[in-house]
mmCIF file of C-alpha atoms in Angstrom:
data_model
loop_
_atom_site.group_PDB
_atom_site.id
_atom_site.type_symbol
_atom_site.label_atom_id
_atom_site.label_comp_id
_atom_site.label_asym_id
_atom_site.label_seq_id
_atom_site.Cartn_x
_atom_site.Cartn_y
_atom_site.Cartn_z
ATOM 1 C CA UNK A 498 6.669 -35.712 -15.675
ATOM 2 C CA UNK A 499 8.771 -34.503 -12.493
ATOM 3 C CA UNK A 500 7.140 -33.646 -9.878
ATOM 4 C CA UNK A 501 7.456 -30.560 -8.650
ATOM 5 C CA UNK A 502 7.759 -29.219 -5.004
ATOM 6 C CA UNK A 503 5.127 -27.637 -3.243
ATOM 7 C CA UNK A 504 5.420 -24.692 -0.260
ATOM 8 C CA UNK A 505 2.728 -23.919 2.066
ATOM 9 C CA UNK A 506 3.011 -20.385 3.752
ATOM 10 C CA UNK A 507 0.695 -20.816 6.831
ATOM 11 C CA UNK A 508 1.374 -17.229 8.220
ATOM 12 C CA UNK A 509 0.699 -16.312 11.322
ATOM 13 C CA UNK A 510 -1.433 -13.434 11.319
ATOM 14 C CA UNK A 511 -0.185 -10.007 11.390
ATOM 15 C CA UNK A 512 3.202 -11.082 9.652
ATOM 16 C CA UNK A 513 2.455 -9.582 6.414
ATOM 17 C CA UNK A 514 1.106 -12.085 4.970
ATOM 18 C CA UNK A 515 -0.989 -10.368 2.627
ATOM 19 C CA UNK A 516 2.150 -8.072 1.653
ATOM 20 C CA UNK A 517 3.772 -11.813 0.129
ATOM 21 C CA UNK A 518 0.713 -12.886 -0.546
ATOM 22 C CA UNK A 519 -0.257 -9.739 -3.310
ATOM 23 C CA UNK A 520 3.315 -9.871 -4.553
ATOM 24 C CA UNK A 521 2.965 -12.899 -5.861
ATOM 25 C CA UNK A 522 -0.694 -12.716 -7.438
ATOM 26 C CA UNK A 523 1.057 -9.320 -8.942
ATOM 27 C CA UNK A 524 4.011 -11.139 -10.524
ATOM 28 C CA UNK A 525 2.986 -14.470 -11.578
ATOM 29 C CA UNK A 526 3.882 -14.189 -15.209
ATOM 30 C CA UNK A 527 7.660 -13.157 -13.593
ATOM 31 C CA UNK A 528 7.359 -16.407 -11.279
ATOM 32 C CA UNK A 529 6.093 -18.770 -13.834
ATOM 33 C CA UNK A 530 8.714 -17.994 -16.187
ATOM 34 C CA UNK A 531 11.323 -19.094 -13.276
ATOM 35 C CA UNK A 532 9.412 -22.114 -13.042
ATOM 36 C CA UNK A 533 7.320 -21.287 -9.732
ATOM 37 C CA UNK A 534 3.384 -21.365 -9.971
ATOM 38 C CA UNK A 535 1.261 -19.954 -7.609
ATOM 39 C CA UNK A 536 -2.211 -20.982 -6.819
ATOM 40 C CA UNK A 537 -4.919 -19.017 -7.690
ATOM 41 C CA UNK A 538 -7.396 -17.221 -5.453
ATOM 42 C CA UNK A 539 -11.069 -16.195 -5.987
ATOM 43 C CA UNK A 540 -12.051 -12.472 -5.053
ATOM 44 C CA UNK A 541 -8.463 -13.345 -2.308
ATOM 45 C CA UNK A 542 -4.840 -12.717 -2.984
ATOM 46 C CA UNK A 543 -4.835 -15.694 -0.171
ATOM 47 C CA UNK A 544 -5.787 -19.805 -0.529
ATOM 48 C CA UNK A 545 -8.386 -19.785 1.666
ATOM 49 C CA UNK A 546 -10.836 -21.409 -0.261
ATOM 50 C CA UNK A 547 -7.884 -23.749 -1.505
ATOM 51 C CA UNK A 548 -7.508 -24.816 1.751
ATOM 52 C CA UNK A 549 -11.353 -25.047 2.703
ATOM 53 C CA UNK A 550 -11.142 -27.918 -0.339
ATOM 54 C CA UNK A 551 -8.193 -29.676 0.974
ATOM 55 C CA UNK A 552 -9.162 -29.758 5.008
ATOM 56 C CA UNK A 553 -12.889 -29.127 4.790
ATOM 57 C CA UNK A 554 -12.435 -27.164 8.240
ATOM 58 C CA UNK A 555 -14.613 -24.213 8.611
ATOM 59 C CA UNK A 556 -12.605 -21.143 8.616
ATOM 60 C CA UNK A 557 -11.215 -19.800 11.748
ATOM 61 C CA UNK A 558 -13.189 -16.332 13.025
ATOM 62 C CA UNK A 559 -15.866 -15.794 10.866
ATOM 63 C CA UNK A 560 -17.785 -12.884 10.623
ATOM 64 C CA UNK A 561 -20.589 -12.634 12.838
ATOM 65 C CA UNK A 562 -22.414 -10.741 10.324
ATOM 66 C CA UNK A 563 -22.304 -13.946 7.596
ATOM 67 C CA UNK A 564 -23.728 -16.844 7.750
ATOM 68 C CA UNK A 565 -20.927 -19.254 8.579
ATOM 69 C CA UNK A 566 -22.734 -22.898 6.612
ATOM 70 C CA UNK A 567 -23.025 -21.151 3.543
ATOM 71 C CA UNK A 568 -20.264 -19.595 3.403
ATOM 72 C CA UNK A 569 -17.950 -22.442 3.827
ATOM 73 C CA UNK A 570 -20.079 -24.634 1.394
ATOM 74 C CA UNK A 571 -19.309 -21.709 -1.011
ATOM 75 C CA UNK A 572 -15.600 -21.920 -0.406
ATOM 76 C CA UNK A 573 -15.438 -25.517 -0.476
ATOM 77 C CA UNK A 574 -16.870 -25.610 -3.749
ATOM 78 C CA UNK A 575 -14.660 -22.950 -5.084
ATOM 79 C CA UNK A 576 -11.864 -24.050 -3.489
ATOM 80 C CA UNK A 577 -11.813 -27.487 -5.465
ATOM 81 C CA UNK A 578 -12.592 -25.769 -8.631
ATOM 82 C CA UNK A 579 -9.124 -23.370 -8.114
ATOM 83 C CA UNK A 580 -7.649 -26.945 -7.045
ATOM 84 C CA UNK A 581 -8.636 -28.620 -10.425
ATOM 85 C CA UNK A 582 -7.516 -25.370 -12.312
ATOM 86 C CA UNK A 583 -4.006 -25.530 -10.151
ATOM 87 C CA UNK A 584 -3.438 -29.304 -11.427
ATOM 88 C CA UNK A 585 -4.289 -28.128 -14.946
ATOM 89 C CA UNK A 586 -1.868 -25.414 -14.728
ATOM 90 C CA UNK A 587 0.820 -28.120 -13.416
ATOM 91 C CA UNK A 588 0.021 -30.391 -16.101
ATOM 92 C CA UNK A 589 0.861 -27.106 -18.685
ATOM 93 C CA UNK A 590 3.516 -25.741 -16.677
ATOM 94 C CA UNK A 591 5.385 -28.647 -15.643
ATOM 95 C CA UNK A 592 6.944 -26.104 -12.533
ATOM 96 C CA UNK A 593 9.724 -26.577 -10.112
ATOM 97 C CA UNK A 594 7.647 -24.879 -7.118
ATOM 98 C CA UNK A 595 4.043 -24.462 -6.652
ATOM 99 C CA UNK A 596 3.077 -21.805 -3.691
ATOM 100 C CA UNK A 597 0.092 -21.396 -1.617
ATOM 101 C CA UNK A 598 -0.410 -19.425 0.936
ATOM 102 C CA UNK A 599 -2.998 -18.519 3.669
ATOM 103 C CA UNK A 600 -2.528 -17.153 7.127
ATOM 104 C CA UNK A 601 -5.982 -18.859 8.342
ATOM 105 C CA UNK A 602 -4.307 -22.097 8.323
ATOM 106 C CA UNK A 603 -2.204 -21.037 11.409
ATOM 107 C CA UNK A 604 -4.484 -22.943 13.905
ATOM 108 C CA UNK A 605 -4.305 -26.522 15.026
ATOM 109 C CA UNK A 606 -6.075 -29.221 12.151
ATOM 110 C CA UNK A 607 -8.286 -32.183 13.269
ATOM 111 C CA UNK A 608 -6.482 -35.346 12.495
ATOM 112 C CA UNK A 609 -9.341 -36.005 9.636
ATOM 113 C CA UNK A 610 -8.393 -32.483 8.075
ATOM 114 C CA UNK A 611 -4.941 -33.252 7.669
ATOM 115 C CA UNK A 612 -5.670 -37.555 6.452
ATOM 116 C CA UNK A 613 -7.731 -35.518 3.704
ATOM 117 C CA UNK A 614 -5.024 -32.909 2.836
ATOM 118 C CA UNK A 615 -2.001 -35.447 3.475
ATOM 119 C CA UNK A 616 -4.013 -37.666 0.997
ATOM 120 C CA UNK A 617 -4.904 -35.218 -1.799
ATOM 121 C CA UNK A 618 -1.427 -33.059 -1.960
ATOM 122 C CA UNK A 619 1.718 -36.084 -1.416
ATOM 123 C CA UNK A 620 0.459 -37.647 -4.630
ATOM 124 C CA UNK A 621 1.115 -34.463 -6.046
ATOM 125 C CA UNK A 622 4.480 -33.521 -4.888
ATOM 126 C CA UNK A 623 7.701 -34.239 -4.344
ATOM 127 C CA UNK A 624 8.561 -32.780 -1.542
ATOM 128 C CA UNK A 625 6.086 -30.416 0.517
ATOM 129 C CA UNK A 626 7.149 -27.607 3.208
ATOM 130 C CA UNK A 627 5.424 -26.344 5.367
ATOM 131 C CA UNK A 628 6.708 -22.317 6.399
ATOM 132 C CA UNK A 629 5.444 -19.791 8.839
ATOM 133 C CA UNK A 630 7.159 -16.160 10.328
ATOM 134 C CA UNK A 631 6.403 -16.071 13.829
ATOM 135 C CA UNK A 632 5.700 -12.498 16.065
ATOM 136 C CA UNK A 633 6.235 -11.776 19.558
ATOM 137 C CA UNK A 634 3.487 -12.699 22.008
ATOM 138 C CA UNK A 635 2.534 -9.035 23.079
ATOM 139 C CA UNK A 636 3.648 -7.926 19.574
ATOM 140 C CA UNK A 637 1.179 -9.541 17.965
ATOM 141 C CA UNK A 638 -1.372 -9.328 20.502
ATOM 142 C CA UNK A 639 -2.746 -5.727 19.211
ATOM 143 C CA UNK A 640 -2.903 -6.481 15.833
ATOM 144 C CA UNK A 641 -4.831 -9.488 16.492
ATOM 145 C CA UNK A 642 -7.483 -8.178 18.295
ATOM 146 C CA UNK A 643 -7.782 -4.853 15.679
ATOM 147 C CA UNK A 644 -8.597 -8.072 12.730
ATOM 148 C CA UNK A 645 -11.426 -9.577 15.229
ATOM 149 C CA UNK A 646 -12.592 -6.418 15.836
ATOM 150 C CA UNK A 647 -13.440 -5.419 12.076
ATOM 151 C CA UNK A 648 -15.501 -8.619 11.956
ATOM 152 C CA UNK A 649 -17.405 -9.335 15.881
ATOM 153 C CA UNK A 650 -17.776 -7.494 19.134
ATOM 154 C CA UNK A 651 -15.842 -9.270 20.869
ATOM 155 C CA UNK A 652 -11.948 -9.980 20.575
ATOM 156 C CA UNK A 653 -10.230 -13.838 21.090
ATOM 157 C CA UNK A 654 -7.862 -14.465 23.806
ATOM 158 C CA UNK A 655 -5.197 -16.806 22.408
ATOM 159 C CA UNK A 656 -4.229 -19.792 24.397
ATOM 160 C CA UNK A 657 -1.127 -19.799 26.310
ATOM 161 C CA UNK A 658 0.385 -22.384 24.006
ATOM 162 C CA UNK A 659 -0.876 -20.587 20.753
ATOM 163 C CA UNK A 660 2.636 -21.396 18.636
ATOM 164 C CA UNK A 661 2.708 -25.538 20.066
ATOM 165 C CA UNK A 662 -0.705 -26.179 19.645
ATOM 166 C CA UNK A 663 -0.372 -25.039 15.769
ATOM 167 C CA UNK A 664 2.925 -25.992 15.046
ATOM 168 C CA UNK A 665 3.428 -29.835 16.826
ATOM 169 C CA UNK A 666 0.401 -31.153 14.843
ATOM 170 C CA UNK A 667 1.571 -29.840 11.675
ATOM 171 C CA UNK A 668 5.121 -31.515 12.390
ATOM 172 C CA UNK A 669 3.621 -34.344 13.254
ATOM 173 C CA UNK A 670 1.015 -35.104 11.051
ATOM 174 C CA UNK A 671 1.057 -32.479 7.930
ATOM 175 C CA UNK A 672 2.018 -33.199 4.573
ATOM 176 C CA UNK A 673 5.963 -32.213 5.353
ATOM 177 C CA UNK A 674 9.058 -30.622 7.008
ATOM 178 C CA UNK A 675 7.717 -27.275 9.320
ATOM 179 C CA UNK A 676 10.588 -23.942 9.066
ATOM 180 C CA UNK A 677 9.604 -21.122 11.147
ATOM 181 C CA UNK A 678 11.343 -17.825 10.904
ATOM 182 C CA UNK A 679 11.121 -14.740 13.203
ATOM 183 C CA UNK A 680 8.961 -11.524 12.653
ATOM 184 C CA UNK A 681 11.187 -8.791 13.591
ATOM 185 C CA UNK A 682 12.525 -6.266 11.060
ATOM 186 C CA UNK A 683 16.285 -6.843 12.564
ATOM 187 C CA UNK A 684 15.619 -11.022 11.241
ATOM 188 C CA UNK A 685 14.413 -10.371 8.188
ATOM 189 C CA UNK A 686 16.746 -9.773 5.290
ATOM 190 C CA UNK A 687 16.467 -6.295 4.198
ATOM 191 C CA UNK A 688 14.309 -5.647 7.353
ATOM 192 C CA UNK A 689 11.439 -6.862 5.221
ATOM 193 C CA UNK A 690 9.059 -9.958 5.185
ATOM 194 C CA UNK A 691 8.164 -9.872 1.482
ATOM 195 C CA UNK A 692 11.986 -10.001 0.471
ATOM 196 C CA UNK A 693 13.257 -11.786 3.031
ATOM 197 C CA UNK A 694 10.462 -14.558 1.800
ATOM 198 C CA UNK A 695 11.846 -14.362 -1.358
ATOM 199 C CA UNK A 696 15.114 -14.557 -0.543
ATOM 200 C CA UNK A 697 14.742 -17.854 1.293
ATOM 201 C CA UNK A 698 12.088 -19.818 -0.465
ATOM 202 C CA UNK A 699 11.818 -18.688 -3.718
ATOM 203 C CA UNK A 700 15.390 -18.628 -4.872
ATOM 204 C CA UNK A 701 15.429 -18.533 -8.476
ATOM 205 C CA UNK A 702 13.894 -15.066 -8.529
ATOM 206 C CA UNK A 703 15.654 -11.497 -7.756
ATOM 207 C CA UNK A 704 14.222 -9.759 -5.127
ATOM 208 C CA UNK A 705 14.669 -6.439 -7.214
ATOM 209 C CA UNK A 706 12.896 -7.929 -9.765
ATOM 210 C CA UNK A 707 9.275 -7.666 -8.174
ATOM 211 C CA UNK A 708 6.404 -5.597 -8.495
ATOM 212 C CA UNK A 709 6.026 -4.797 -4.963
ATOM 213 C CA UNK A 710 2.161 -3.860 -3.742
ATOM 214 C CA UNK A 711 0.527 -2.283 -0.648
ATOM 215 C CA UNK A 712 -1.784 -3.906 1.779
ATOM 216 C CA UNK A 713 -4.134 -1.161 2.447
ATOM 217 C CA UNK A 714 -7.245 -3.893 4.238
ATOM 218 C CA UNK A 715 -4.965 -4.536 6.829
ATOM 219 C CA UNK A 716 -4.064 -0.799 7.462
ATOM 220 C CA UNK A 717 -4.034 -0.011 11.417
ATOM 221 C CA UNK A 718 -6.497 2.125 12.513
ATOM 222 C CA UNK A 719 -6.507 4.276 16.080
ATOM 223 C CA UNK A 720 -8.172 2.917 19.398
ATOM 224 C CA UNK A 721 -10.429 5.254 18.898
ATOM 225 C CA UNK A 722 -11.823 4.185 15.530
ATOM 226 C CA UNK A 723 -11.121 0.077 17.201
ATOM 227 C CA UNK A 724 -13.923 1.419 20.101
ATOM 228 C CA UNK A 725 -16.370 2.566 17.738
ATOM 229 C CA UNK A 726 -16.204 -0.696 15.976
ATOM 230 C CA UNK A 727 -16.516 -2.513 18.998
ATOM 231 C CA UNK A 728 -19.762 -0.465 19.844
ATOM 232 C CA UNK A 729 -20.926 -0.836 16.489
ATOM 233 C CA UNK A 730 -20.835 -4.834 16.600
ATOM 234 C CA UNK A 731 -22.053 -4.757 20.013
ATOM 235 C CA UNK A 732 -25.237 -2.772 18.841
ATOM 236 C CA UNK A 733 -24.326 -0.004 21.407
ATOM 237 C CA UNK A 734 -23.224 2.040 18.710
ATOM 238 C CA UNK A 735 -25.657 3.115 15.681
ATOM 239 C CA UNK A 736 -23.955 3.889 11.662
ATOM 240 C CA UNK A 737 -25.321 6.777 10.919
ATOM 241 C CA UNK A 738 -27.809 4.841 7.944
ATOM 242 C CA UNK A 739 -29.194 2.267 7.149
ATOM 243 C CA UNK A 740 -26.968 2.168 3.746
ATOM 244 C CA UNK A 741 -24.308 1.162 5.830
ATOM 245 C CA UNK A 742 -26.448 -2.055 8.377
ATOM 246 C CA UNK A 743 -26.894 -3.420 5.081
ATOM 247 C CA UNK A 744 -23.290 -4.626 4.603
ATOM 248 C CA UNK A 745 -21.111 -3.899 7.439
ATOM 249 C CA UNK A 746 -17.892 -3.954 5.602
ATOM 250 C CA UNK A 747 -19.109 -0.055 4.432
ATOM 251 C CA UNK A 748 -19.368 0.988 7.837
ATOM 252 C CA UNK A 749 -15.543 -0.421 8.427
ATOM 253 C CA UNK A 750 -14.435 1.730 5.338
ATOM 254 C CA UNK A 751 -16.425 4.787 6.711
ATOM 255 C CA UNK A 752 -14.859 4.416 10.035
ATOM 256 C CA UNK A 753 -11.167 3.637 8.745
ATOM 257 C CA UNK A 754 -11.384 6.841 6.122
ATOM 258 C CA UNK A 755 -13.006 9.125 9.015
ATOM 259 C CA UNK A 756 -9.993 8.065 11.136
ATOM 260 C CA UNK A 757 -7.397 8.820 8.866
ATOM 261 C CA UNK A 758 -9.166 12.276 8.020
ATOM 262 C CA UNK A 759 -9.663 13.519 11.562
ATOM 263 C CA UNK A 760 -6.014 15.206 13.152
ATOM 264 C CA UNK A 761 -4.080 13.072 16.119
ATOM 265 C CA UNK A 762 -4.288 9.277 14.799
ATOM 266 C CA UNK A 763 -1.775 7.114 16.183
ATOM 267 C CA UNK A 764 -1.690 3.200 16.510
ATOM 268 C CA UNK A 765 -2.582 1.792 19.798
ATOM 269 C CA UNK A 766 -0.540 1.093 22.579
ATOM 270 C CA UNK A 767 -0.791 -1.290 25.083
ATOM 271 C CA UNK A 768 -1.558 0.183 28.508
ATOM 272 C CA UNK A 769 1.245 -0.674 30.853
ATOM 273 C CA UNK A 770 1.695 -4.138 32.330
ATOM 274 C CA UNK A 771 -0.189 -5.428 29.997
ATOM 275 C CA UNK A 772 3.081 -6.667 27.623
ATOM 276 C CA UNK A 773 3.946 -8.212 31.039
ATOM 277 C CA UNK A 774 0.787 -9.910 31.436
ATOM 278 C CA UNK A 775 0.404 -11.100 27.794
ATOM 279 C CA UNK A 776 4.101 -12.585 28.290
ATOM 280 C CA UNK A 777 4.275 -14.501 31.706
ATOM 281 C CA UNK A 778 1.298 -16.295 30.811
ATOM 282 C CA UNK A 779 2.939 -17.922 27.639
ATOM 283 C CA UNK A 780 3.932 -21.735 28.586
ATOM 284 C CA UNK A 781 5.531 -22.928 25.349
ATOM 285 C CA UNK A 782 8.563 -20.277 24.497
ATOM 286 C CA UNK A 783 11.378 -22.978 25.564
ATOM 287 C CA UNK A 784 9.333 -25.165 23.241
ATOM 288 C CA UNK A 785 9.826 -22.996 20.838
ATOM 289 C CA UNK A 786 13.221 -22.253 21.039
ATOM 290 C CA UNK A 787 14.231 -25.993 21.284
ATOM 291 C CA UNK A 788 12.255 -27.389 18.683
ATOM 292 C CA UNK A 789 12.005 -24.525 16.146
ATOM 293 C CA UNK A 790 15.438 -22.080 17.647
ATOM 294 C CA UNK A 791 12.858 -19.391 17.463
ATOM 295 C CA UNK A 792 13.517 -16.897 20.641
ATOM 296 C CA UNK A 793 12.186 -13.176 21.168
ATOM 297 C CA UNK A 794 14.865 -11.460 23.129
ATOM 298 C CA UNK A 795 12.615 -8.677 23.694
ATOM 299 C CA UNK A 796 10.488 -10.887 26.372
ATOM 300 C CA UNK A 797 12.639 -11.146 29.409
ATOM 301 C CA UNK A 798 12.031 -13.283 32.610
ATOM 302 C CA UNK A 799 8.326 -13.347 33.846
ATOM 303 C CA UNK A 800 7.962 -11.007 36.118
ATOM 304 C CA UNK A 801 3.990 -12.300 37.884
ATOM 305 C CA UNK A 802 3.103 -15.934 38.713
ATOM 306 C CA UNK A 803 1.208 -17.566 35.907
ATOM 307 C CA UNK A 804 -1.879 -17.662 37.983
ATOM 308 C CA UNK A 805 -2.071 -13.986 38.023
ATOM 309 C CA UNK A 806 -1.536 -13.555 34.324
ATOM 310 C CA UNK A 807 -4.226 -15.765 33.438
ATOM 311 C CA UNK A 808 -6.665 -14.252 35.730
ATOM 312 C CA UNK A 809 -5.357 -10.745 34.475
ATOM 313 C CA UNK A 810 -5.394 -11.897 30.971
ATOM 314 C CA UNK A 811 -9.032 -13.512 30.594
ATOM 315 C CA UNK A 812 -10.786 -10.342 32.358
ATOM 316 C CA UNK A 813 -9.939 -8.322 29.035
ATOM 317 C CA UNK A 814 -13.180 -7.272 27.279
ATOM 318 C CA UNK A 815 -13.038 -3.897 25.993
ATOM 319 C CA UNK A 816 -10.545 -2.028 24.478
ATOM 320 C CA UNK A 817 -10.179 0.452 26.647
ATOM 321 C CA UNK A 818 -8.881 -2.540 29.170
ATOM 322 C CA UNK A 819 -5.932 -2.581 26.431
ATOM 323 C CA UNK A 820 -5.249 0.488 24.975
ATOM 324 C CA UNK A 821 -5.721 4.236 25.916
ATOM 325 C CA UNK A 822 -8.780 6.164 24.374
ATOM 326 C CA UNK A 823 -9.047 9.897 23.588
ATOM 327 C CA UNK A 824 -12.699 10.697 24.203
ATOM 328 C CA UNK A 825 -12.654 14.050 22.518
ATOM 329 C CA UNK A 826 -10.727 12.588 19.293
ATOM 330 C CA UNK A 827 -13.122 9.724 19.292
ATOM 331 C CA UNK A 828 -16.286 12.451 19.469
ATOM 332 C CA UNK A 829 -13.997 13.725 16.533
ATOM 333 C CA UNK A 830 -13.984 10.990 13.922
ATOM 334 C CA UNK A 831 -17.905 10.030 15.001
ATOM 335 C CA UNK A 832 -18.331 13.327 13.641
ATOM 336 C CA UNK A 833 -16.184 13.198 10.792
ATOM 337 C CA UNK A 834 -18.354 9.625 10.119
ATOM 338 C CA UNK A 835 -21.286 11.665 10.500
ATOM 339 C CA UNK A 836 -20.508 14.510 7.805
ATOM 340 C CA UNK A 837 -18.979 11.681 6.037
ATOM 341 C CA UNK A 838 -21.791 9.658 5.918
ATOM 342 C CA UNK A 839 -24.445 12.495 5.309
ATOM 343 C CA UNK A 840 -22.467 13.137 1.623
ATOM 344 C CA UNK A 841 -22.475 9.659 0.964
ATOM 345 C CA UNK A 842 -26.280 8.789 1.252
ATOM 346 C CA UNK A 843 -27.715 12.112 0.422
ATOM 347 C CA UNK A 844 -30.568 11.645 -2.726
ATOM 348 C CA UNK A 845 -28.411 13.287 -5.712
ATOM 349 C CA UNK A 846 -25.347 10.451 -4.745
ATOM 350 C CA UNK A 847 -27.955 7.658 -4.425
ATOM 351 C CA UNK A 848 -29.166 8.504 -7.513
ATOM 352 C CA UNK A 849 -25.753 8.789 -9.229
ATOM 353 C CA UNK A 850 -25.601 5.037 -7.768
ATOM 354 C CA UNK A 851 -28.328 3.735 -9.148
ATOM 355 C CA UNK A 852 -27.925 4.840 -12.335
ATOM 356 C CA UNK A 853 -24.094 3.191 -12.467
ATOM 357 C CA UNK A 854 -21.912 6.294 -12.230
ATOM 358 C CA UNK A 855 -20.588 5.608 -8.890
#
């Protein structure tokens, strides 16, 4: 049997990764008839737990409500059963392409994580690629933080190096060639990621011919719903029941439909300089450019020593420090929570619960 290709989408986060990502769980049957199959996920549209088989790194950021040794042991077991059901499915198939994607692999691999990936996939394959759409420093810098901050308190700084610290290792010592491509609507074809991903790596599809599908977890929420979070993982701000400090991801909902509901949402902003800080501290753009011919001609010359960026840069805490907040709208959606929350847990709806019909 021929063996087929393999592509592995590594992100980065906040690319719309989980856009491509549910277009392809949503049109498999399409894609396998073309002679591409895509890896299956368990309770994900990404390969996390895939990937948690093949590298056996703990995953990146994990919730500080979880606990992190089980969790991966979980995955890692999954994650090799989904492998074993992927080589069955190859075995049936006989495919051109196999896909798998996860933005949580955008982060630099031990050199034992990628011996034990190298050494499980190249047997496989025939040729392996390695792909990832890369954003703007300050671009990406807000969306970034709003992820942490729907999981911890507190929000990571990446290093000034972020896209070389990723991206060398992988050249050097992944499973195969590494193609970057620029997150920008005016470099994408058709402005957008999901067909402009299609376009270039997958083909022997149409891009009219997909089922296209929303990501509404990844939906932006205001700075004023991203401070209440913050409080609320920092234990300075209470959920309104104890329904809700039983699994925090209902509090998250509660806050993120409040927000919508309550008049005057907007996405945050960074305050100004900030875009200027975020930028002059980044040391490995002409890397980037002269290895990968990525460039963002949106970031012009630095205009603060490095020094001062850094220093700037590593005093962020809160996010006020980056982004306005309207104190009346944010007394607005705690309300909204509130009333919200006071439907939600009263005795005829926990009943209803209970008993299955909600």
């Amino acid at each position: 049997m021929k063996k087929p290709d393999l592509l592995i989408h590594i992100g980065h986060g906040k690319t719309g990764s989980s856009s491509i990502q549910h277009t392809l769980a949503a049109n498999r049957k399409m894609l396998e008839a073309a002679g591409v199959v895509v890896g299956e996920a368990e309770r994900h549209v990404n390969h996390q737990q895939i990937f948690a088989h093949l590298s056996r790194l703990p995953r990146d950021n994990m919730p500080g409500y979880v606990n992190a040794a089980r969790e991966q042991k979980k995955a890692e077991e999954a994650g090799a059963d989904l492998w074993a059901r992927l080589e069955e499915r190859i075995a049936k198939r006989s495919p051109s392409l196999v896909v798998l994607s996860c933005e949580n692999q955008f982060r630099p691999f031990t050199d034992a994580a990628f011996a034990r990936m190298n050494g499980i996939l190249k047997p496989h394959f025939a040729n392996i690629r390695v792909m990832a759409y890369l954003r703007a420093p300050a671009c990406y810098f807000l969306s970034a933080v709003q992820q942490d901050l729907k999981k911890r308190p507190e929000f990571g700084l990446p290093s000034a190096s972020r896209f070389r610290d990723v991206l060398e290792p992988w050249a050097a010592k992944g499973p195969g060639e590494v193609i970057c491509r620029r997150y920008a609507r005016e470099a994408l074809t058709g402005g957008d990621v999901v067909t402009d991903f299609i376009t270039h790596f997958l083909p022997m599809t149409d891009p009219e011919a997909f089922d296209r599908c929303r990501d509404e977890e990844n939906k932006t929420v205001s700075p004023e719903a991203m401070e209440i979070l913050q409080q609320y993982f920092r234990g300075t701000q209470k959920s309104p029941h104890r329904h809700y400090d039983r699994r925090p991801q209902r509090f998250k909902w509660l806050v993120r439909t409040a927000d919508a509901a309550v008049p005057g949402q907007s996405k945050p902003v960074l305050r100004d300089g900030l875009r200027e800080v975020i930028e002059a501290r980044c040391t490995d753009l002409d890397w980037l450019a002269e290895t990968h011919g990525i460039t963002f001609p949106e970031i012009g010359a630095a205009t603060m020593p490095r020094d001062e960026a850094e220093r700037r840069h590593a005093a962020l805490r809160d996010v006020r420090d980056l982004c306005t907040v309207d104190s009346a709208r944010k007394k607005a959606v705690l309300d909204e929570i509130a009333r919200r929350a006071a439907d939600e847990t009263s005795p005829m709806i926990r009943l209803r619960r209970a008993l299955g019909f909600r």
